[in-house]
Coordinates of C-alpha atoms and ligand atoms in Angstrom, one line a residue:
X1 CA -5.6 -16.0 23.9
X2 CA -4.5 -18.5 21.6
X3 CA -7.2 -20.6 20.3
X4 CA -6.5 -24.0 18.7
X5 CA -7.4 -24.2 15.0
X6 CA -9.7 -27.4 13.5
X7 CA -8.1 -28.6 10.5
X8 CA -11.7 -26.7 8.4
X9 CA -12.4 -22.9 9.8
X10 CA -14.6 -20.6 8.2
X11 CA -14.7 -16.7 7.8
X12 CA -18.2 -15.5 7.1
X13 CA -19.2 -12.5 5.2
X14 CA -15.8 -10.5 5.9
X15 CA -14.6 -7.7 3.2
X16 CA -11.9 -8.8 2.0
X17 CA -8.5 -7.0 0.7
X18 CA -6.5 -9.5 -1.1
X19 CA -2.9 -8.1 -1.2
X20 CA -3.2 -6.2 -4.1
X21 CA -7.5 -5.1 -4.2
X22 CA -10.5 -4.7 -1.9
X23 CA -12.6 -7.6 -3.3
X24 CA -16.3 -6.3 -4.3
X25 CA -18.7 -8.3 -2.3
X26 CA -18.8 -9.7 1.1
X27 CA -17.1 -13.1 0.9
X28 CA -16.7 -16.1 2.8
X29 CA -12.7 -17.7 3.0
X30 CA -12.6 -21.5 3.8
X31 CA -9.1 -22.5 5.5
X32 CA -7.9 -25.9 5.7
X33 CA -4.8 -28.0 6.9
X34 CA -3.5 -24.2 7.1
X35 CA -4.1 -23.2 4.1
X36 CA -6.5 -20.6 2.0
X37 CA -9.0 -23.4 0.5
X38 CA -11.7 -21.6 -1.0
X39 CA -12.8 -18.0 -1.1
X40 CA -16.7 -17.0 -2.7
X41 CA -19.2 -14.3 -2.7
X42 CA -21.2 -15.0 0.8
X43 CA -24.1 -15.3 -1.5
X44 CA -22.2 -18.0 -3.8
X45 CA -20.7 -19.8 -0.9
X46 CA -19.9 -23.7 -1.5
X47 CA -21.9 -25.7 1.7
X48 CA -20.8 -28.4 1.1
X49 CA -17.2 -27.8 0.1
X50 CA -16.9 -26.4 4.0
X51 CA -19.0 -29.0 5.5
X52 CA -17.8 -29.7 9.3
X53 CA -16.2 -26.3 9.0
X54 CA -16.1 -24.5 12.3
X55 CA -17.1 -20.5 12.0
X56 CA -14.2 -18.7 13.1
X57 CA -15.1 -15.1 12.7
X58 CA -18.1 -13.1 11.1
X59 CA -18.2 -9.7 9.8
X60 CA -15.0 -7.1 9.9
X61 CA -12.1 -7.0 7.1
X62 CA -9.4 -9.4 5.9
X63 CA -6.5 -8.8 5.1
X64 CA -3.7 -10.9 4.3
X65 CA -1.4 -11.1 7.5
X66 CA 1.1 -8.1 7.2
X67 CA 4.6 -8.7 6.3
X68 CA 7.3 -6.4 7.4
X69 CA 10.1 -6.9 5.0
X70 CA 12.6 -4.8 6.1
X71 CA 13.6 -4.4 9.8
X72 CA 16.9 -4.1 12.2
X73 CA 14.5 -5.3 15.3
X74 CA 17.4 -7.1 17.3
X75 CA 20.0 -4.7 18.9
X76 CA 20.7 -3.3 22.7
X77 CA 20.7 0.1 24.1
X78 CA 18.6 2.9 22.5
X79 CA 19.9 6.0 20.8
X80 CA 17.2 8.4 22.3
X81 CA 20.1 11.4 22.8
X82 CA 20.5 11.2 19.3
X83 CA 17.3 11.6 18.6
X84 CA 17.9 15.1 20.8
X85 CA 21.2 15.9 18.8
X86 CA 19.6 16.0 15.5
X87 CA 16.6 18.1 16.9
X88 CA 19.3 20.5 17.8
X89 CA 20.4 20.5 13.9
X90 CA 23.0 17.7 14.1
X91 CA 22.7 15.5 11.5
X92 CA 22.6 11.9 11.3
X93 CA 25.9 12.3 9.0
X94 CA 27.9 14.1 11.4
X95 CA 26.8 11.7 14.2
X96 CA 28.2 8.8 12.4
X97 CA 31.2 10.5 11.1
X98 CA 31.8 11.1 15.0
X99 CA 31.7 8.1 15.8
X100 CA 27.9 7.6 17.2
X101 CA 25.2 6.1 14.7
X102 CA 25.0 2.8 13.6
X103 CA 28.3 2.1 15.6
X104 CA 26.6 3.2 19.1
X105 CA 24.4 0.6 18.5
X106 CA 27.7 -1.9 17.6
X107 CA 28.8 -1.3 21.1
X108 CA 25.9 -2.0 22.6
X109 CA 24.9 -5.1 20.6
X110 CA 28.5 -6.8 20.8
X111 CA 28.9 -6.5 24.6
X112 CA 25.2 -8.2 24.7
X113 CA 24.4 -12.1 25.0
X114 CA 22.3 -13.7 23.0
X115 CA 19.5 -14.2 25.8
X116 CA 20.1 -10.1 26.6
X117 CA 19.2 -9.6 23.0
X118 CA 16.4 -11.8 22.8
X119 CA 14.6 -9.7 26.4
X120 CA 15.6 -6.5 24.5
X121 CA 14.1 -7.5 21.2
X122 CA 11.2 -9.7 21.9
X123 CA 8.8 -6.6 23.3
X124 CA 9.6 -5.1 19.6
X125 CA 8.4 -8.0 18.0
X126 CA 5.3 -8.0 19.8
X127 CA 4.3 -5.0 19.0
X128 CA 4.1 -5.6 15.6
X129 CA 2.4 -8.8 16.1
X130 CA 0.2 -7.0 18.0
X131 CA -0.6 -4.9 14.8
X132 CA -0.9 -8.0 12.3
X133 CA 2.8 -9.1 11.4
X134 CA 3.5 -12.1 10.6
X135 CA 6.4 -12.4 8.5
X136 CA 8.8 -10.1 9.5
X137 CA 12.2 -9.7 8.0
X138 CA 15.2 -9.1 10.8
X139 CA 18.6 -7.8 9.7
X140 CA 21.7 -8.2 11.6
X141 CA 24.4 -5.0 11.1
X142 CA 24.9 -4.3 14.7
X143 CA 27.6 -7.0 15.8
X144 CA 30.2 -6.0 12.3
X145 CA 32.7 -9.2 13.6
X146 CA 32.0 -12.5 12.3
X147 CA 30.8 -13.6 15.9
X148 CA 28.4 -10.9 16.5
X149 CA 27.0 -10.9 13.1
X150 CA 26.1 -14.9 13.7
X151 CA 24.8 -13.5 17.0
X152 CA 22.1 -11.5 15.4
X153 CA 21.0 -14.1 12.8
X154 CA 20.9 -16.5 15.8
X155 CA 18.9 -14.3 18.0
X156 CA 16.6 -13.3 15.1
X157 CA 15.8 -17.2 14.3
X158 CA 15.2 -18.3 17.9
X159 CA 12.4 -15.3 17.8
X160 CA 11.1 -16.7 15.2
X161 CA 10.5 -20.0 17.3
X162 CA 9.4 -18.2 20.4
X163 CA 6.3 -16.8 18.5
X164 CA 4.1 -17.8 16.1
X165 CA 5.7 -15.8 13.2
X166 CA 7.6 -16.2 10.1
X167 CA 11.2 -14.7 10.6
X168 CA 12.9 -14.1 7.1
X169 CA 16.8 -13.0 8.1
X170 CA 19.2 -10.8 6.3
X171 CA 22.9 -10.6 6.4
X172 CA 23.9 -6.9 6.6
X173 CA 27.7 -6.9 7.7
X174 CA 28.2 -3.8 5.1
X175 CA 26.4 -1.8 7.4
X176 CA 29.2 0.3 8.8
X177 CA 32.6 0.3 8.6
X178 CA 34.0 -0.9 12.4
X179 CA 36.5 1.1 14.1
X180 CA 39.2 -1.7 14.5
X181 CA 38.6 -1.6 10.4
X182 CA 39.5 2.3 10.6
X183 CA 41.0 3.1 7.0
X184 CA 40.8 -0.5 5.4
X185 CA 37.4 -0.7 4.4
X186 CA 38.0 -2.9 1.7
X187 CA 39.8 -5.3 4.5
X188 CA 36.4 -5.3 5.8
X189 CA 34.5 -5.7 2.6
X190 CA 37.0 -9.1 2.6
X191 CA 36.3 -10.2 5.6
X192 CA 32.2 -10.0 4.9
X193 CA 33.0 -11.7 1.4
X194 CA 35.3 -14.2 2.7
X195 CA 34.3 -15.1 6.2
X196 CA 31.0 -13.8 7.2
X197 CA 29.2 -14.4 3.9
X198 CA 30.5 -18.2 3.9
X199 CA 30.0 -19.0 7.5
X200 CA 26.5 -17.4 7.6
X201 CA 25.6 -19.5 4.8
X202 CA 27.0 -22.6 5.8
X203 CA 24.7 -22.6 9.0
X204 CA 21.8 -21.8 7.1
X205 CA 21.1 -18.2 9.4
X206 CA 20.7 -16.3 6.3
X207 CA 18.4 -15.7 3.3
X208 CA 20.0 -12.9 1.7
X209 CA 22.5 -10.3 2.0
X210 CA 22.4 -6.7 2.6
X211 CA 24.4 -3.9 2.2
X212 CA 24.4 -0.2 2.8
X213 CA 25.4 1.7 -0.2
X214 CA 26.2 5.5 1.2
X215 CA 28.6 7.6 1.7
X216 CA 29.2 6.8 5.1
X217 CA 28.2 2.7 4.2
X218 CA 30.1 1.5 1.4
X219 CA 31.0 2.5 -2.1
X220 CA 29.3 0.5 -5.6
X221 CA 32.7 -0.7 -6.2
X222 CA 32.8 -2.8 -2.3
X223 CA 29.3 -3.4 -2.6
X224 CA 29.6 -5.7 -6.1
X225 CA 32.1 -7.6 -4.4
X226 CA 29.4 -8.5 -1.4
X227 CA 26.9 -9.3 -4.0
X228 CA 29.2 -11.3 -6.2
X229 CA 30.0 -13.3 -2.6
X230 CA 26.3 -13.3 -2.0
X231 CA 25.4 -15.0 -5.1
X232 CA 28.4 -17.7 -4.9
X233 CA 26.8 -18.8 -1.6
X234 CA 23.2 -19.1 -3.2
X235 CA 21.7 -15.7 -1.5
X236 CA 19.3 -13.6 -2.3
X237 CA 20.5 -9.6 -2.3
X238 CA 19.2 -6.7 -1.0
X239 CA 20.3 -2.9 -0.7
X240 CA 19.8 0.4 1.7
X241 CA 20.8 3.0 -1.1
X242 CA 20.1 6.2 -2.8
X243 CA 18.4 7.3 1.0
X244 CA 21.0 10.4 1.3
X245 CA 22.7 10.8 -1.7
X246 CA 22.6 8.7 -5.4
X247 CA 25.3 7.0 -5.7
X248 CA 23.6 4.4 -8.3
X249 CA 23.3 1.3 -5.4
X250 CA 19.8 0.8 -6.8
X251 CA 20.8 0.2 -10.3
X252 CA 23.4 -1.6 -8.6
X253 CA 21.4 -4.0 -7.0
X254 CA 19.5 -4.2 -9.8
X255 CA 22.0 -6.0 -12.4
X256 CA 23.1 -8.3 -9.8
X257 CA 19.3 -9.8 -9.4
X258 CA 18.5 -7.6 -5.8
X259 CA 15.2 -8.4 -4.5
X260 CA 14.7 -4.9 -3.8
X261 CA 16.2 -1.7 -3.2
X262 CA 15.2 0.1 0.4
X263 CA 15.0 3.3 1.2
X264 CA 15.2 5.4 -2.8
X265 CA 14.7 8.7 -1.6
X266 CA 17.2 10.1 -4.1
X267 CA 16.9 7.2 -7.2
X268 CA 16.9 8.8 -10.6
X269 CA 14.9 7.6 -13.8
X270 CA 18.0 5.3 -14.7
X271 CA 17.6 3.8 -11.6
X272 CA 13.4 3.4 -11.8
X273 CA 13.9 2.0 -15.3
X274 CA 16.8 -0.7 -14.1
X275 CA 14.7 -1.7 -11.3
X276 CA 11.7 -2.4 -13.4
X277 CA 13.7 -4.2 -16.0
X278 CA 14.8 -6.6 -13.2
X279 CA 12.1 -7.0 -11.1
X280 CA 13.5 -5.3 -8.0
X281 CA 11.2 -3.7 -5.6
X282 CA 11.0 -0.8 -4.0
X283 CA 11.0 -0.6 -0.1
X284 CA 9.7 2.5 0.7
X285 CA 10.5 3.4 4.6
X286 CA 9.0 6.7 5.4
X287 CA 9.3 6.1 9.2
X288 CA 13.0 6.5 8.6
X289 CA 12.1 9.7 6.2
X290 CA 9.8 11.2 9.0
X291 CA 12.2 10.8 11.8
X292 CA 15.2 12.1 9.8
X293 CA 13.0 15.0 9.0
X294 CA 14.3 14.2 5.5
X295 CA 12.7 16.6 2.8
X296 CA 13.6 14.5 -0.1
X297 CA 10.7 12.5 -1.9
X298 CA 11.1 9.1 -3.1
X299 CA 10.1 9.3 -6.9
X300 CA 7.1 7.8 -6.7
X301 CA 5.6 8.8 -10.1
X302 CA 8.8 7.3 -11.9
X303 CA 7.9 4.3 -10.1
X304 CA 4.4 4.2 -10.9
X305 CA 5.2 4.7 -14.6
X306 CA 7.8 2.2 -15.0
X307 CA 5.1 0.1 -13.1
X308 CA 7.9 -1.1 -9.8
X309 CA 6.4 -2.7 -7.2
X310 CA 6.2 -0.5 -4.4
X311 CA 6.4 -1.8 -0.9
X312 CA 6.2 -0.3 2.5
X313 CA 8.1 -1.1 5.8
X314 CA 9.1 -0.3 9.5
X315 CA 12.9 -0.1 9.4
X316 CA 12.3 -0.8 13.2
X317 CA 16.2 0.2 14.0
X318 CA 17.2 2.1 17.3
X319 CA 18.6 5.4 15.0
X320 CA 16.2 6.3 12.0
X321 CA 12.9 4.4 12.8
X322 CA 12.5 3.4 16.1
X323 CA 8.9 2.4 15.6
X324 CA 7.4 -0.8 15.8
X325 CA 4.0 0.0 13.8
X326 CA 3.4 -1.3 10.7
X327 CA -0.2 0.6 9.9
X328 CA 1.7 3.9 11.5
X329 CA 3.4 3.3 8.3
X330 CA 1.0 2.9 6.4
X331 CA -0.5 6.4 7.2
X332 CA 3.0 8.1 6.8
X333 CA 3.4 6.7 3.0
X334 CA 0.0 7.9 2.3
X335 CA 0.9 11.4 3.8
X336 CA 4.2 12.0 3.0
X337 CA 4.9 10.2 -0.1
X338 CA 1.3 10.2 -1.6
X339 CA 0.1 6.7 -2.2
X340 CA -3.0 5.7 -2.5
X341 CA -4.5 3.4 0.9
X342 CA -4.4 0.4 -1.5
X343 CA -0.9 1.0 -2.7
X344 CA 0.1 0.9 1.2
X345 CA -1.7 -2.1 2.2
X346 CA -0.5 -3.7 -1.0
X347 CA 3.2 -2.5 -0.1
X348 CA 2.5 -4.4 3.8
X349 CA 1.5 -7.6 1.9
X350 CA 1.6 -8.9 -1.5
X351 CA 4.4 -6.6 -2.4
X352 CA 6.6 -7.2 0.4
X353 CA 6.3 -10.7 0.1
X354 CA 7.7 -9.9 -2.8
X355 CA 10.6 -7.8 -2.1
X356 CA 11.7 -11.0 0.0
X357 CA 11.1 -13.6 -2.7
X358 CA 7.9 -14.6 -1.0
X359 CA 5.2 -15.0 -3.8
X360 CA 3.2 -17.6 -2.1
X361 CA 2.5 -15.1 1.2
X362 CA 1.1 -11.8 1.4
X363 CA -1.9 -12.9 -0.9
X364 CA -5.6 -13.9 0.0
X365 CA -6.0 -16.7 -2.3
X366 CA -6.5 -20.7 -2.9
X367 CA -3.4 -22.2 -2.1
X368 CA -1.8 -19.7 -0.1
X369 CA -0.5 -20.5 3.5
X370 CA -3.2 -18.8 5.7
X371 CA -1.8 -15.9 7.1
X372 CA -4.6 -13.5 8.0
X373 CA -5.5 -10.3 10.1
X374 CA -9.5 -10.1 11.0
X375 CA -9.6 -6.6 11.9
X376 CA -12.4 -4.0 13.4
X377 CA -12.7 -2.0 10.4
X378 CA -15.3 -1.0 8.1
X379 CA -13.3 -0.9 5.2
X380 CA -9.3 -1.6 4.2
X381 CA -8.4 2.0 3.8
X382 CA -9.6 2.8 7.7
X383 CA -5.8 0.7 8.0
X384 CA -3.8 3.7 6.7
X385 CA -6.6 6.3 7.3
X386 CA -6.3 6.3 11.5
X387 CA -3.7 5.5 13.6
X388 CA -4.7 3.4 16.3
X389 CA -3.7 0.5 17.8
X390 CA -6.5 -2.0 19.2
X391 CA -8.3 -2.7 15.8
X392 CA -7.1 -6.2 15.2
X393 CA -9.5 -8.9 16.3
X394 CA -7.6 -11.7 15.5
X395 CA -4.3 -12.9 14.1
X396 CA -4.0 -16.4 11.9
X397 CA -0.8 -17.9 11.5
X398 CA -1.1 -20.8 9.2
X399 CA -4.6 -21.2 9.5
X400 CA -4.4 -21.2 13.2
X401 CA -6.1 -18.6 15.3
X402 CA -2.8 -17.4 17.6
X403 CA -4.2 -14.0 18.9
X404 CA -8.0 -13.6 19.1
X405 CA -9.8 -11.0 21.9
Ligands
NIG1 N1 20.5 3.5 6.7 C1 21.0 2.5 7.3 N2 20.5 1.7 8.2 C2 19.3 1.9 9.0 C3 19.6 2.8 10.1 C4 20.5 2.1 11.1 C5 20.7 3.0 12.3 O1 20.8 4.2 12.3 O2 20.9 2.3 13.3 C6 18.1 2.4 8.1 O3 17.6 1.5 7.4 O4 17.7 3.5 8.2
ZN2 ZN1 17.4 -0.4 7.2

């Protein structure tokens, strides 16, 4: 039940991970007008600095509210005989190159109305609110005309007004090439550059731009020309590359400024070392590598070394990740790519905030907008240690309690 928030709440002697550490000692967070206001020791704790404060919660673990930065949460249909395809040793390749993939999804998403998409998608979004999201990016990449692309972004803002989260929205046109686009994919690449690009911008439905550099996405060459569009119309850029072959999209995205690069299973050391010269984060998306049953690791050492920020994601999408769990995530990048609990929970907050140009969120500190998860745990690692839904006790969305039980 939503509760309504006084303009002074207090959280009393909660352990707190920041976004990027588990803080010592038991602490006590003041939030005011919506925002993180003070934040001491329970022992050290300001009285009068939080006088008329209301006690909103005592005891359990804070965390920053959990930011999913990389998701494809609004299409129709589902692609669950896929899903038995590839057990039967059909790959996700040779479904696309047939025709199925991405572009089963198209049809589905293109003959759907906006309100069809909103009933299909909004049960998606709740389930990550229901396990502490709130900032989630949405892509588009289902609709592939200039319509149906707007559709998406359209669809993903209005969710964004139907609950209390923060929807961040993504262009990805170059997500496949569309069959009435059959052997002119750099017709296509135009039409994204030259019509899509322009009219998502002008109507203010986008915050950056996304491509899909792959063999069966788009080629370096077509994605620099989205980028160069991308930048002309003040975007920020993103990439889905090196996740089945290297094709250098990383560095790519690098040079032109990306925010981050998604996906990296296959990015080599020239790759790690342009992404750290630039800033560019990494979006690790094991759900995508555990459904895919993919066997190559990103290279997380490189990235340690050359000291990228790593972040972690759903890639909620009907094909490769059809999971709407962020802490199931959390788990998987701890057991199959090896980071550490904190580098998890640091990849579901302060660094994904990052990796969609999002400093001021994904961080427990004064000043911050007061996103928060209060959550049954005895300690922040328990969040990528089990897998379990029902742990979150409540959910604050700029300083207001919006899910308590
Ligand atoms: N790799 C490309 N795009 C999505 C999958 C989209 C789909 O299969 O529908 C991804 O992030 O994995
Ligand atoms: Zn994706």
């Amino acid at each position: 039940m939503p509760t309504q928030s006084t303009s002074k709440q207090l959280w009393r002697d909660v352990q707190v991970f920041d976004g990027l550490v588990q803080l010592d000692e038991a602490m006590t967070v003041l939030v005011e007008d919506g925002r993180i206001a003070g934040l001491w020791p329970s022992g050290e704790f300001n009285e009068a600095r939080a006088e008329g404060a209301a006690c909103a919660g005592r005891g359990g673990v804070l965390t920053p509210g959990l930011v999913d930065c990389h998701t494809h949460l609004v299409y129709a249909g589902n692609r669950a005989g896929e899903f038995e395809q590839r057990l039967e040793g059909v790959s996700y390749e040779e479904i696309a190159r047939a025709g199925g993939g991405i572009l089963s999804s198209v049809r589905a998403t293109r003959a759907a109305s906006e309100d069809e998409l909103i009933a299909a998608s909004l049960p998606r979004l709740d389930a990550l609110l229901a396990d502490g999201v709130t900032t989630v990016e949405i892509k588009s990449g289902y609709g592939l005309t200039v319509a149906d692309e707007l559709k998406m972004l359209r669809v993903a803002r209005r969710l964004g007004e139907l609950r209390p989260v923060r929807v961040i929205t993504t262009l990805l046109g170059a997500h496949a090439l569309p069959p009435e686009y059959a052997g002119r994919a750099d017709d296509y690449v135009s039409l994204v550059c030259d019509e899509m690009i322009p009219a998502a911008a002008a109507e203010g439905l986008a915050d950056a731009v996304d491509v899909f550099c792959e063999g069966i996405g788009f080629s370096p060459a077509q994605c620099e020309r989205i980028y160069q569009a991308a930048k002309a119309h003040g975007l920020a850029i993103k990439a889905h590359a090196e996740q089945l072959s290297n094709l250098g999209g990383s560095a790519l995205a690098a040079r032109y400024g990306a925010l981050s690069a998604d996906h990296i299973e296959y990015l080599d050391e020239a790759g790690v070392r342009a992404m750290a010269e630039a800033g560019t984060v990494a979006v690790l998306l094991p759900g995508a590598f555990h459904v895919l049953r993919e066997t190559q690791l990103p290279p997380i050492e490189l990235l340690r070394s050359y000291d990228v920020p790593m972040a972690v994601a759903s890639d909620a999408n009907p094909g490769t990740s059809p999971i709407c769990m962020p802490t199931l995530m959390a788990n998987l990048a701890c057991t199959l790519f090896r980071l550490t609990p904190r580098e998890a929970l640091s990849g579901m907050t302060a660094q994904a905030a990052r990796a969609l140009g999002r400093l001021d969120l994904g961080r427990i500190e004064v000043g911050a907008p007061a996103d928060l998860c209060l959550w049954d745990i005895q300690q922040p690692a328990e969040l990528a240690y089990a897998v379990q839904a029902g742990r979150l006790r409540q959910r604050v969305f700029n300083g207001e309690v919006v899910y308590a039980r």
